[in-house]
Amino acid sequence: MRRLILISLALGAASATLVITGSSSQAESNRWQSPIPGSSIVRVFDMTSNYGPGHRGVDLAAKENSSVYAVAAGTVTWSGKVAGRTTITIDHGEERSTYEPVTASVSNGDRVSRGDHLGTLAAGHGECLPACLHLGRIRDGTYLDPAERFEASEGYRLISPIGPPPKPPALLNSSGSLPTNGHITSPFGMRTDPFTKVQRFHDGTDIGAPCGQPVFSVASGVVTHAHARGGYGLLVEVKHAGHTTTGYAHLSAVNVTVGERVERGTLLGKVGTTGRSTGCHLHFMKRDRGRAVDPQVG
Ligand SMILES: [Zn+2]
Ligand SMILES: [Zn+2]
């Protein structure tokens, strides 16, 4: 009896040791928290081309003056201006994270814990509206994709070019009708035009989402347009029953052809920034007998 208990205790200790040192738990401890919880990636990491300018990090859209937090514990190794922009760098050991543009409230040499307040988001990165944090990840002088370090639960949803095909977003499974995951960055109606800064009618709903993220039809119908159209860039239009059409603009890729029948949840294309666009997003439109209506209503 006593011998049996000893054996089970020894086994218990052995399996516990395995769990602690196992590669999966090590990967978990490398996870980064979001520097601005609730923000969405509006521009993805792109170092695939040696010739283009690329993008050495990810851009997270948020309001100006949003609090910026440390993605993991480390030491502040730089807090100051780089090429006129205020940047914070944190050394985590093997890797470093960088944050810009930020009004810093930490100084060189400060020790920070995961989630510590580093400063507030300043305007001025890229073409972002209202503002964007550029988050970088560096290992041995090489830029890597910060999104690989994020928790799956943070809601980041970046599409790998390999692996299983993407599933329609959860929104389509409920009574909701958004064609892609993301936050509404500009609703339907009158707004200040991002290019001209004058009041202008916005004939759709903007959903901030990374370029390449799949876009799905919100209802069944027939594809009536599937190529570029002026400021809309690459545009897919679907005609539904009851004199309504939906439009999906600024796409980076189109996966359907004119005349094709689609169902609710059929992949139409990928989020992009083609046409008159300031960054990766979907401009989603709905028309009733040709008249633009709010896609978020009905
Ligand atoms: Zn950036
Ligand atoms: Zn729009």
Coordinates of C-alpha atoms and ligand atoms in Angstrom, one line a residue:
M1 CA 0.0 0.0 0.0
R2 CA 2.7 2.5 1.1
R3 CA 4.8 1.4 -1.9
L4 CA 2.0 2.1 -4.4
I5 CA 1.5 5.7 -3.0
L6 CA 5.3 6.4 -3.3
I7 CA 5.2 5.3 -6.9
S8 CA 2.3 7.4 -7.8
L9 CA 3.9 10.4 -6.1
A10 CA 7.1 9.9 -8.1
L11 CA 5.2 9.6 -11.3
G12 CA 3.3 12.8 -10.4
A13 CA 6.5 14.6 -9.9
A14 CA 8.0 13.4 -13.1
S15 CA 5.0 14.4 -15.2
A16 CA 4.9 17.8 -13.5
T17 CA 8.6 18.4 -14.4
L18 CA 7.8 17.4 -18.0
V19 CA 5.0 20.0 -18.2
I20 CA 7.1 22.8 -16.8
T21 CA 10.1 22.3 -19.1
G22 CA 8.1 21.1 -22.2
S23 CA 8.4 23.2 -25.3
S24 CA 4.7 24.1 -25.3
S25 CA 4.8 25.8 -21.9
Q26 CA 8.1 27.6 -23.0
A27 CA 6.3 29.0 -26.0
E28 CA 3.5 30.2 -23.7
S29 CA 5.9 32.2 -21.6
N30 CA 7.2 33.9 -24.7
R31 CA 3.8 35.3 -25.5
W32 CA 3.4 39.1 -25.7
Q33 CA 0.4 41.0 -24.4
S34 CA -1.1 43.7 -26.6
P35 CA 0.6 47.0 -26.1
I36 CA -2.8 48.6 -26.5
P37 CA -5.5 46.1 -25.5
G38 CA -8.5 46.1 -27.8
S39 CA -6.7 47.6 -30.7
S40 CA -6.6 46.0 -34.2
I41 CA -3.8 45.4 -36.6
V42 CA -4.4 47.7 -39.6
R43 CA -1.0 47.1 -41.3
V44 CA 0.8 43.8 -41.1
F45 CA 4.5 43.0 -41.0
D46 CA 6.0 42.8 -44.5
M47 CA 9.6 42.0 -45.1
T48 CA 8.9 39.6 -47.9
S49 CA 10.5 41.8 -50.6
N50 CA 14.1 43.0 -50.4
Y51 CA 13.3 45.7 -52.9
G52 CA 10.2 47.5 -51.7
P53 CA 10.2 49.6 -48.5
G54 CA 8.3 46.8 -46.6
H55 CA 7.0 47.3 -43.1
R56 CA 9.3 46.4 -40.2
G57 CA 6.5 45.8 -37.6
V58 CA 2.8 45.9 -37.2
D59 CA 0.5 49.0 -36.9
L60 CA -2.2 49.0 -34.3
A61 CA -5.0 51.5 -34.7
A62 CA -6.1 53.4 -31.6
K63 CA -7.0 56.8 -30.3
E64 CA -4.3 59.4 -29.8
N65 CA -3.2 59.5 -26.1
S66 CA -4.1 55.8 -25.6
S67 CA -2.0 54.2 -22.9
V68 CA 0.8 52.0 -24.3
Y69 CA 1.9 49.0 -22.2
A70 CA 5.0 46.8 -22.2
V71 CA 4.4 43.6 -24.1
A72 CA 6.6 41.6 -21.7
A73 CA 9.0 42.2 -18.8
G74 CA 12.4 43.8 -19.6
T75 CA 14.7 46.8 -19.4
V76 CA 14.2 50.1 -21.2
T77 CA 17.3 50.5 -23.4
W78 CA 16.2 53.5 -25.4
S79 CA 13.6 56.1 -24.8
G80 CA 14.1 59.1 -27.0
K81 CA 14.0 60.4 -30.6
V82 CA 15.0 58.3 -33.6
A83 CA 14.8 60.3 -36.8
G84 CA 12.6 62.9 -35.1
R85 CA 10.1 60.3 -33.8
T86 CA 9.9 59.3 -30.2
T87 CA 10.6 55.6 -29.8
I88 CA 10.8 53.3 -26.8
T89 CA 12.9 50.1 -27.0
I90 CA 12.6 47.3 -24.4
D91 CA 15.2 44.5 -24.1
H92 CA 13.6 41.2 -23.1
G93 CA 16.8 39.2 -23.2
E94 CA 16.8 37.3 -26.6
E95 CA 14.5 39.9 -28.2
R96 CA 13.6 43.5 -28.1
S97 CA 10.3 45.3 -28.7
T98 CA 10.0 48.8 -30.0
Y99 CA 7.1 51.3 -29.7
E100 CA 6.6 54.5 -31.8
P101 CA 5.5 57.2 -31.8
V102 CA 5.0 57.4 -28.0
T103 CA 5.2 60.2 -25.4
A104 CA 7.3 58.2 -23.0
S105 CA 6.9 58.1 -19.2
V106 CA 9.8 55.7 -18.8
S107 CA 13.5 56.4 -18.9
N108 CA 16.6 54.5 -20.1
G109 CA 17.6 51.7 -17.6
D110 CA 14.1 51.4 -16.1
R111 CA 13.0 47.8 -15.3
V112 CA 9.4 47.1 -16.5
S113 CA 7.0 44.2 -16.0
R114 CA 4.6 42.9 -18.6
G115 CA 1.7 45.3 -18.8
D116 CA 3.5 48.3 -17.2
H117 CA 2.5 51.7 -18.5
L118 CA 5.2 53.0 -20.9
G119 CA 3.6 56.2 -22.1
T120 CA 0.9 57.5 -24.4
L121 CA 0.3 57.1 -28.2
A122 CA 1.2 60.2 -30.3
A123 CA -0.1 60.9 -33.8
G124 CA 2.0 60.8 -36.9
H125 CA 2.7 57.2 -37.9
G126 CA 1.8 56.3 -41.4
E127 CA -1.6 57.3 -42.8
C128 CA -3.4 56.0 -39.8
L129 CA -6.7 57.3 -38.6
P130 CA -7.1 58.3 -35.8
A131 CA -3.5 57.2 -34.8
C132 CA -1.3 54.1 -34.9
L133 CA 1.3 52.5 -32.7
H134 CA 4.1 50.9 -34.7
L135 CA 5.3 47.9 -32.8
G136 CA 8.6 46.3 -33.8
R137 CA 10.3 43.0 -32.8
I138 CA 14.0 42.6 -33.2
R139 CA 16.3 39.5 -32.6
D140 CA 20.0 39.7 -33.4
G141 CA 19.5 42.8 -35.4
T142 CA 16.8 41.2 -37.6
Y143 CA 13.2 42.5 -37.7
L144 CA 10.6 39.8 -37.0
D145 CA 6.8 39.7 -37.1
P146 CA 5.5 40.9 -33.7
A147 CA 2.1 39.2 -34.4
E148 CA 3.8 35.8 -33.9
R149 CA 4.2 36.6 -30.2
F150 CA 0.6 37.7 -29.5
E151 CA -1.8 35.6 -27.5
A152 CA -4.5 34.0 -29.7
S153 CA -7.0 35.3 -27.2
E154 CA -6.0 38.9 -28.0
G155 CA -8.3 38.7 -31.1
Y156 CA -5.5 39.1 -33.6
R157 CA -6.5 37.2 -36.7
L158 CA -3.8 37.1 -39.3
I159 CA -4.1 34.8 -42.2
S160 CA -1.3 32.5 -43.1
P161 CA -0.7 31.8 -46.8
I162 CA -0.3 28.1 -46.0
G163 CA -2.4 25.9 -43.8
P164 CA -6.2 25.3 -43.6
P165 CA -8.5 27.7 -45.4
P166 CA -9.9 30.5 -43.2
K167 CA -13.4 30.1 -41.6
P168 CA -16.0 32.8 -41.8
P169 CA -15.8 35.2 -38.8
A170 CA -18.0 34.4 -35.8
L171 CA -20.1 37.5 -36.6
L172 CA -21.6 35.6 -39.5
N173 CA -22.8 32.8 -37.3
S174 CA -25.0 35.1 -35.3
S175 CA -27.6 37.6 -36.5
G176 CA -24.8 40.1 -37.3
S177 CA -23.9 41.0 -40.8
L178 CA -20.3 42.2 -41.0
P179 CA -18.3 40.5 -43.8
T180 CA -15.0 40.5 -42.0
N181 CA -13.6 40.6 -38.5
G182 CA -12.5 44.0 -37.2
H183 CA -13.6 47.2 -35.6
I184 CA -15.8 49.8 -37.3
T185 CA -13.3 52.7 -37.9
S186 CA -15.7 55.0 -39.8
P187 CA -19.5 54.6 -39.9
F188 CA -21.9 55.3 -42.8
G189 CA -23.0 58.9 -43.2
M190 CA -21.5 62.4 -43.2
R191 CA -17.9 62.6 -42.1
T192 CA -14.7 64.6 -42.5
D193 CA -13.0 63.3 -45.6
P194 CA -9.6 61.8 -44.7
F195 CA -8.0 63.3 -47.8
T196 CA -9.6 66.7 -48.2
K197 CA -10.7 67.3 -44.5
V198 CA -14.1 68.6 -45.7
Q199 CA -17.5 67.2 -44.8
R200 CA -18.5 64.5 -47.3
F201 CA -21.0 61.7 -47.5
H202 CA -19.4 58.3 -46.7
D203 CA -21.5 55.7 -48.6
G204 CA -20.5 52.7 -46.5
T205 CA -19.0 51.3 -43.2
D206 CA -15.3 51.1 -42.8
I207 CA -14.0 48.0 -41.0
G208 CA -10.3 48.2 -39.9
A209 CA -8.7 44.8 -40.7
P210 CA -5.2 43.7 -41.8
C211 CA -4.6 43.4 -45.6
G212 CA -5.0 39.8 -46.7
Q213 CA -7.8 39.0 -44.2
P214 CA -10.7 37.2 -45.9
V215 CA -13.9 39.0 -46.8
F216 CA -17.2 37.0 -46.9
S217 CA -20.6 37.6 -48.5
V218 CA -23.1 38.6 -45.9
A219 CA -26.0 37.0 -47.8
S220 CA -26.7 34.7 -50.8
G221 CA -26.9 36.2 -54.2
V222 CA -25.1 36.6 -57.6
V223 CA -21.8 38.5 -58.2
T224 CA -22.5 41.5 -60.5
H225 CA -19.0 43.2 -60.3
A226 CA -15.6 41.8 -59.6
H227 CA -12.8 44.2 -60.7
A228 CA -11.5 47.7 -60.1
R229 CA -13.8 50.7 -60.1
G230 CA -12.2 54.1 -59.6
G231 CA -11.8 55.2 -55.9
Y232 CA -13.3 51.9 -54.7
G233 CA -10.2 50.1 -56.0
L234 CA -10.8 46.3 -56.4
L235 CA -14.6 46.0 -55.8
V236 CA -16.9 43.0 -55.5
E237 CA -20.7 43.6 -55.8
V238 CA -23.3 41.0 -55.0
K239 CA -27.0 41.3 -56.0
H240 CA -29.4 39.8 -53.4
A241 CA -33.1 39.1 -53.4
G242 CA -35.4 42.1 -52.7
H243 CA -33.6 44.8 -54.8
T244 CA -30.6 45.0 -52.4
T245 CA -26.9 44.8 -53.3
T246 CA -23.8 44.7 -51.1
G247 CA -20.4 46.1 -52.1
Y248 CA -16.9 45.2 -50.8
A249 CA -14.3 47.8 -51.7
H250 CA -10.5 48.4 -51.6
L251 CA -9.8 44.6 -51.8
S252 CA -6.3 43.3 -52.4
A253 CA -7.6 40.1 -54.1
V254 CA -10.9 38.9 -55.6
N255 CA -11.9 35.2 -55.3
V256 CA -15.2 35.3 -57.4
T257 CA -16.2 36.1 -61.0
V258 CA -19.2 38.0 -62.4
G259 CA -22.3 35.7 -62.7
E260 CA -21.1 33.4 -59.9
R261 CA -23.7 32.4 -57.3
V262 CA -22.6 32.9 -53.7
E263 CA -24.0 31.9 -50.3
R264 CA -23.8 33.7 -47.0
G265 CA -20.2 33.1 -45.9
T266 CA -18.7 32.5 -49.4
L267 CA -15.2 33.9 -49.6
L268 CA -15.3 36.9 -52.0
G269 CA -11.8 38.3 -51.6
K270 CA -9.2 39.7 -49.3
V271 CA -9.0 43.0 -47.4
G272 CA -6.7 45.5 -49.1
T273 CA -6.0 49.2 -49.6
T274 CA -6.6 49.6 -53.4
G275 CA -8.2 52.8 -54.8
R276 CA -8.8 55.9 -52.6
S277 CA -7.8 54.4 -49.3
T278 CA -5.5 55.5 -46.4
G279 CA -4.7 52.0 -45.2
C280 CA -5.8 48.4 -45.0
H281 CA -9.6 48.3 -44.4
L282 CA -12.9 47.1 -45.9
H283 CA -15.3 49.7 -47.2
F284 CA -18.6 47.8 -46.9
M285 CA -21.7 49.1 -48.8
K286 CA -25.3 48.3 -49.0
R287 CA -27.8 49.6 -51.6
D288 CA -31.6 49.4 -51.7
R289 CA -32.9 49.9 -55.3
G290 CA -29.7 51.7 -56.0
R291 CA -29.8 54.1 -53.1
A292 CA -26.9 53.8 -50.5
V293 CA -28.2 52.7 -47.1
D294 CA -26.5 52.1 -43.8
P295 CA -25.0 48.5 -43.9
Q296 CA -25.3 48.2 -40.1
V297 CA -29.1 48.7 -40.2
G298 CA -31.2 45.7 -41.2
Ligands
ZN1 ZN 4.3 50.9 -39.1
ZN2 ZN -15.1 53.8 -46.5

